[in-house]
XYZ file of C-alpha atoms in Angstrom:
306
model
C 12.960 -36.326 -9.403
C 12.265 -32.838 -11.067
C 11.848 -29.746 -9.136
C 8.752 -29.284 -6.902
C 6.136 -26.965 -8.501
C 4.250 -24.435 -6.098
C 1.291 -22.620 -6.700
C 2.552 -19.386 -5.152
C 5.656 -18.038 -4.466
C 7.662 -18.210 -1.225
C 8.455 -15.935 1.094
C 10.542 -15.023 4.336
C 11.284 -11.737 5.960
C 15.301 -10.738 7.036
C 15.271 -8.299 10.300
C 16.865 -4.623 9.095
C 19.431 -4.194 12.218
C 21.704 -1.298 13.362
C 22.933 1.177 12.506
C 19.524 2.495 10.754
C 17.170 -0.186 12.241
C 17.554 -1.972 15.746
C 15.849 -5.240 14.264
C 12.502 -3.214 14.301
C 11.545 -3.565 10.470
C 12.615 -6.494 8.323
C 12.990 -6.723 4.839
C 10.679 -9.220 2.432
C 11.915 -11.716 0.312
C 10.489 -13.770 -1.893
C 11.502 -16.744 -4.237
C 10.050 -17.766 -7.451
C 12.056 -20.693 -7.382
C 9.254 -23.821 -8.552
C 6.985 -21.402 -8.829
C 4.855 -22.838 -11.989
C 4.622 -19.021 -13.905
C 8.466 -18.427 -12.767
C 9.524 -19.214 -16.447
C 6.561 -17.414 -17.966
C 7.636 -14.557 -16.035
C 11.477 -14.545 -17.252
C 10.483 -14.628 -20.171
C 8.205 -11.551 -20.802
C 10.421 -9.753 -18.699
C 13.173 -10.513 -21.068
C 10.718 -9.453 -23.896
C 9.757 -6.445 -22.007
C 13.271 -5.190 -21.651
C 13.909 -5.659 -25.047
C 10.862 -3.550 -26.049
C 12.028 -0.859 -23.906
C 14.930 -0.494 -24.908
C 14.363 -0.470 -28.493
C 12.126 1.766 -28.043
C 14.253 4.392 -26.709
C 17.028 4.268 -28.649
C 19.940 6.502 -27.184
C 17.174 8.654 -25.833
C 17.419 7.213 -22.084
C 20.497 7.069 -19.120
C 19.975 3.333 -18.779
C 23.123 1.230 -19.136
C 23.247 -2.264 -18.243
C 26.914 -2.018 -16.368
C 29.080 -0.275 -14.543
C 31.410 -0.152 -17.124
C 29.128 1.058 -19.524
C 28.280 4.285 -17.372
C 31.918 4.826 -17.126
C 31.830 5.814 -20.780
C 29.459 8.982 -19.808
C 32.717 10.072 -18.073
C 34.357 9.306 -21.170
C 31.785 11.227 -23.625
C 32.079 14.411 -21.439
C 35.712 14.670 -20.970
C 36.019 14.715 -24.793
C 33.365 16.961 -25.391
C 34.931 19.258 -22.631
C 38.130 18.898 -24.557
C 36.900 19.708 -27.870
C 34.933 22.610 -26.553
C 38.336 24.157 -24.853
C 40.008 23.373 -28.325
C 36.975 25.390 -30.386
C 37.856 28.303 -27.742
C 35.017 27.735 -24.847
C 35.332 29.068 -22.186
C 38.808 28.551 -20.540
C 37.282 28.945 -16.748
C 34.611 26.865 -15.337
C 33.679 24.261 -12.568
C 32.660 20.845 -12.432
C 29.844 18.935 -10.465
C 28.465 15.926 -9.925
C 25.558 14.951 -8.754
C 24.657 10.880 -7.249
C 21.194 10.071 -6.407
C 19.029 7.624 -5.223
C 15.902 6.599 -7.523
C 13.479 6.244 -3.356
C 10.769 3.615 -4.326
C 12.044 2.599 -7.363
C 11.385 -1.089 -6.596
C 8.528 -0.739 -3.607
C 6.973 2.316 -4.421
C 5.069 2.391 -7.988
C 1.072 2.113 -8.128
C -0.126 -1.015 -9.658
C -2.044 1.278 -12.064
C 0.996 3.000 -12.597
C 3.089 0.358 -13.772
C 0.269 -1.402 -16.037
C -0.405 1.625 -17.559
C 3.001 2.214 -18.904
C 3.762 -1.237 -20.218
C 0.619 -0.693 -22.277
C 2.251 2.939 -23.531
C 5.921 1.415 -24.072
C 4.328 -1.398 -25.952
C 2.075 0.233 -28.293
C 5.032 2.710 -28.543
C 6.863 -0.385 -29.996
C 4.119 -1.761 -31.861
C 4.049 1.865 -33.799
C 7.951 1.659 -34.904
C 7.482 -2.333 -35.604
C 3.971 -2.878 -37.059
C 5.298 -6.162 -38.500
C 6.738 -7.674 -35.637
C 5.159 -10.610 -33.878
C 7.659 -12.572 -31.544
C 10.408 -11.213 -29.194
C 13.191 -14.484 -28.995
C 14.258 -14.663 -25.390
C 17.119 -17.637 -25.972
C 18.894 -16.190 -28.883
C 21.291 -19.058 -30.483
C 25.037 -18.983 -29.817
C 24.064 -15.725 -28.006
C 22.735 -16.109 -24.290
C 21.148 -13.658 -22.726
C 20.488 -12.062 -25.870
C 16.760 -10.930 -27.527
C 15.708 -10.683 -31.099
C 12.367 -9.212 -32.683
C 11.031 -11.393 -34.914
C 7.878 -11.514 -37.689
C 7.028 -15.181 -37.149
C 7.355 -17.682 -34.875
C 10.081 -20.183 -35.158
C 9.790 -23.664 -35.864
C 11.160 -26.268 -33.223
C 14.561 -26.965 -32.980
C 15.479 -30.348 -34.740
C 17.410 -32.628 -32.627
C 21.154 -31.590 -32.450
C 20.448 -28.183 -33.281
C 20.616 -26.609 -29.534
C 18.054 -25.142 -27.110
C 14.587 -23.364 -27.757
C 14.580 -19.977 -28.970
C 11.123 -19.421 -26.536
C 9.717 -16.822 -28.591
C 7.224 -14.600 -26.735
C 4.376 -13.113 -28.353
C 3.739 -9.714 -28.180
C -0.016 -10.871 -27.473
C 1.466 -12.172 -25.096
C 3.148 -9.170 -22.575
C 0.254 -7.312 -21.352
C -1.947 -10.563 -20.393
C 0.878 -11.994 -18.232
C 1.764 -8.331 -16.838
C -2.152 -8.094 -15.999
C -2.037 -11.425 -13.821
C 1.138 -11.087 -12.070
C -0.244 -7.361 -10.913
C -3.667 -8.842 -9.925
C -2.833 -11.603 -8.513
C 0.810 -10.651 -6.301
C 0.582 -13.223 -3.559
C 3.262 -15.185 -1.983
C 3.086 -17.572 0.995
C 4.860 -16.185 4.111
C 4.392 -19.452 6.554
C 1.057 -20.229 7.129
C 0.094 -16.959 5.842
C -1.101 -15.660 1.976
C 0.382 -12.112 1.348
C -0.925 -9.712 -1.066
C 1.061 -6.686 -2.334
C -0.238 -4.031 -3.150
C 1.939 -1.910 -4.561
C 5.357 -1.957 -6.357
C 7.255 -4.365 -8.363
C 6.192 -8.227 -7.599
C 9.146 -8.962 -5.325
C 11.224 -12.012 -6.292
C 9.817 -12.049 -10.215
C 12.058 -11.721 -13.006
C 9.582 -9.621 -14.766
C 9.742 -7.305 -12.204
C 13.037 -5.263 -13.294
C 11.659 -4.941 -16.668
C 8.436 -3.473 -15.210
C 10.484 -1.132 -13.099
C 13.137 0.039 -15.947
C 9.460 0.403 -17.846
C 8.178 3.307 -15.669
C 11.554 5.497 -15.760
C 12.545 4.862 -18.777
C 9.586 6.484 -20.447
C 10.344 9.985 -18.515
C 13.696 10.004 -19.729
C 12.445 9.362 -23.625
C 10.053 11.899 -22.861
C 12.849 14.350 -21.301
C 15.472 13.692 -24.266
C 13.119 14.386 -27.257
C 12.344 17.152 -25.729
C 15.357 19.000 -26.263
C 15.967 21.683 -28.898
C 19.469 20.972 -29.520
C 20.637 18.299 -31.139
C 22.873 15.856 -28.560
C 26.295 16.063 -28.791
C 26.768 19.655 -29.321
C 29.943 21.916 -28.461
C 27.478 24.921 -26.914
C 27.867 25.311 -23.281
C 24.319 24.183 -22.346
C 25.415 20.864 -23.333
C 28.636 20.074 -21.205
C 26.633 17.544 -19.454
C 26.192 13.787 -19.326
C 24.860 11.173 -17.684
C 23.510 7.641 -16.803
C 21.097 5.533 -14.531
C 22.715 1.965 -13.243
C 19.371 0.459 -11.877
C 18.261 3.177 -9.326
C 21.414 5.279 -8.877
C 21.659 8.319 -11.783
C 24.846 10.315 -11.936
C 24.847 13.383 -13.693
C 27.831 14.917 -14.778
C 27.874 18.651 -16.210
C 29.660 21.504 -15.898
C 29.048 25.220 -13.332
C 29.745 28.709 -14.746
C 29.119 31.117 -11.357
C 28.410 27.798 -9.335
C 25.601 27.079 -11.282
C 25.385 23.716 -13.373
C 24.235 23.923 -17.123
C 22.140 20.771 -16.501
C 18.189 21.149 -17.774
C 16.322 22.611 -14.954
C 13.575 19.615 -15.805
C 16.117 16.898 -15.413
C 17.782 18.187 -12.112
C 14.179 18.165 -10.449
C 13.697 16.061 -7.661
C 10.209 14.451 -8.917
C 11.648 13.639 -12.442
C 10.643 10.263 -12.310
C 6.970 11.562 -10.726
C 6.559 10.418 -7.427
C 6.590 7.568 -5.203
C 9.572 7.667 -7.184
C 11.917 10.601 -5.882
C 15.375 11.650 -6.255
C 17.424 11.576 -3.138
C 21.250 12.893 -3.101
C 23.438 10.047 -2.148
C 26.289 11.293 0.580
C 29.116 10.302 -1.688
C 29.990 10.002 -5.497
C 30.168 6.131 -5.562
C 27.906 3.321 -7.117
C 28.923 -0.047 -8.266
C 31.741 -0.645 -7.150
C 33.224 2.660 -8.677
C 33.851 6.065 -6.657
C 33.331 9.135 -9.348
C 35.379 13.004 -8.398
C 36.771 15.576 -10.090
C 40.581 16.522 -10.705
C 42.449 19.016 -13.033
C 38.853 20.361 -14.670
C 37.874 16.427 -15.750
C 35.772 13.629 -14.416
C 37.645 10.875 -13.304
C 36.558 7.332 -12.263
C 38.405 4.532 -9.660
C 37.513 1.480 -8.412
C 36.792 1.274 -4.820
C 38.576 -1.420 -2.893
C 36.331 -3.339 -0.808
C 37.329 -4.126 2.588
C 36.009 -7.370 4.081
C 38.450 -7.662 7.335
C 35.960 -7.168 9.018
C 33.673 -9.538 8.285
């Protein structure tokens, strides 16, 4: 028997309990799991991310890893280097700064959200007037996207899966109707949200890296010197792992050379605010500073006593 289709998505609440919450909130969740768009909806999120990201080019903090944002450590400490080497300035501080992305998921306006996939996609439709079709099941490759002028024929029997192109026609429709119509069934109950990423989707991180993603292109273009650059004002780097951003730079008289517009709280434009995390850690990686360079080490998790 296949899989049981429903015509909305599921949903349950989990209690929040101490220390924060003494089972007085809960959290939602929601699964898309038979839901009859669910596939519709991986796969113009899929599309989505690749558009955004394209798009951007180097001109954004988003990397898809941990490992990958260990490289910003990486980038600086060699720039630092060279810099010392070109004789820079031979005393100066370090800082780093971990915060939160608050409402990054929950937070964001329908309107808000809708509005900039129609931005990031006309941005891409400028740089790729040709392209058509966005491949979400890239041969050989999984995982992978590929921009495409027409659509693919078929696959032939023996020649492996579907490619399941997805038109760019396609994005803002389906982006429309899962922000109009964000219901899931909690018991007996129909739920509407009204605000925020449609919990549970698979379009919905693509929607959400949408909506900070386009500040950061903004920010970056913005800048007068070309990135990477030996002056002082540019010992600094950076990255954004989902809703955690590091920033890395150095402090001459305790005061970072990081762009006043990036360090601002309401970079992202509220709901979406920047709140300092208490330590330097995030995914699985705790960040500090030793002998005038960044360093990086995994953080041992201790489950004895779960």
């Amino acid at each position: 028997m296949g899989q049981k289709v429903h015509t909305l998505p599921r949903g349950s609440i989990i209690p929040k309990g101490p220390p924060k919450k003494s089972y007085s909130a809960a959290r939602p969740y929601v699964s898309f799991a038979g839901f009859f768009l669910a596939k519709i909806h991986r796969g113009v999120g899929r599309a989505l991310a690749h558009i955004v990201l394209s798009v951007a080019k180097r001109d954004t903090l988003e990397v898809k890893n941990i490992e990958a944002a260990a490289k910003a450590v990486h980038r600086l400490n060699a720039k630092i280097q060279l810099w010392e080497q070109s004789g820079g300035q031979s005393e100066f501080g370090l800082q780093i700064d971990n915060e939160d992305l608050e409402g990054f998921f929950p937070s964001p306006p329908h309107v808000r959200l809708r509005r900039d996939v129609i931005r990031i996609v006309a941005m891409y439709r400028a740089q790729h007037p040709n392209i058509k079709y966005i491949l979400t099941n890239v041969h050989d490759a999984p995982g992978k996207t590929q921009a495409v002028r027409d659509r693919p024929a078929p696959p032939r029997e023996g020649q492996g899966g579907a490619l399941h192109p997805v038109p760019l026609d396609c994005i803002l429709p389906v982006v429309e109707h899962a922000l109009s119509w964000d219901l899931f069934e909690l018991g007996l109950i129909v739920v509407r949200q009204i605000k925020g990423a449609p919990i549970g989707s698979n379009l919905s991180p693509a929607l959400c890296m949408t909506t900070v993603v386009l500040p950061e292109i903004e920010f970056y273009r913005s800048l007068h010197t070309p990135r990477p650059s030996l002056v002082p004002e540019d010992m600094w780097d950076g990255f954004r792992y989902v809703d955690n951003r590091l920033l890395f730079s150095i402090t001459r008289g305790n005061t970072s050379v990081l762009p006043p517009s990036l360090a601002t709280p309401d970079f992202y434009t509220p709901p979406v605010n920047l709140l300092r995390e208490p330590n330097n850690v995030c995914g699985g990686l705790n960040f500090g500073i030793q002998a005038g360079r960044i360093y990086t080490e995994y953080v041992v998790q201790d489950f004895g006593s779960l």
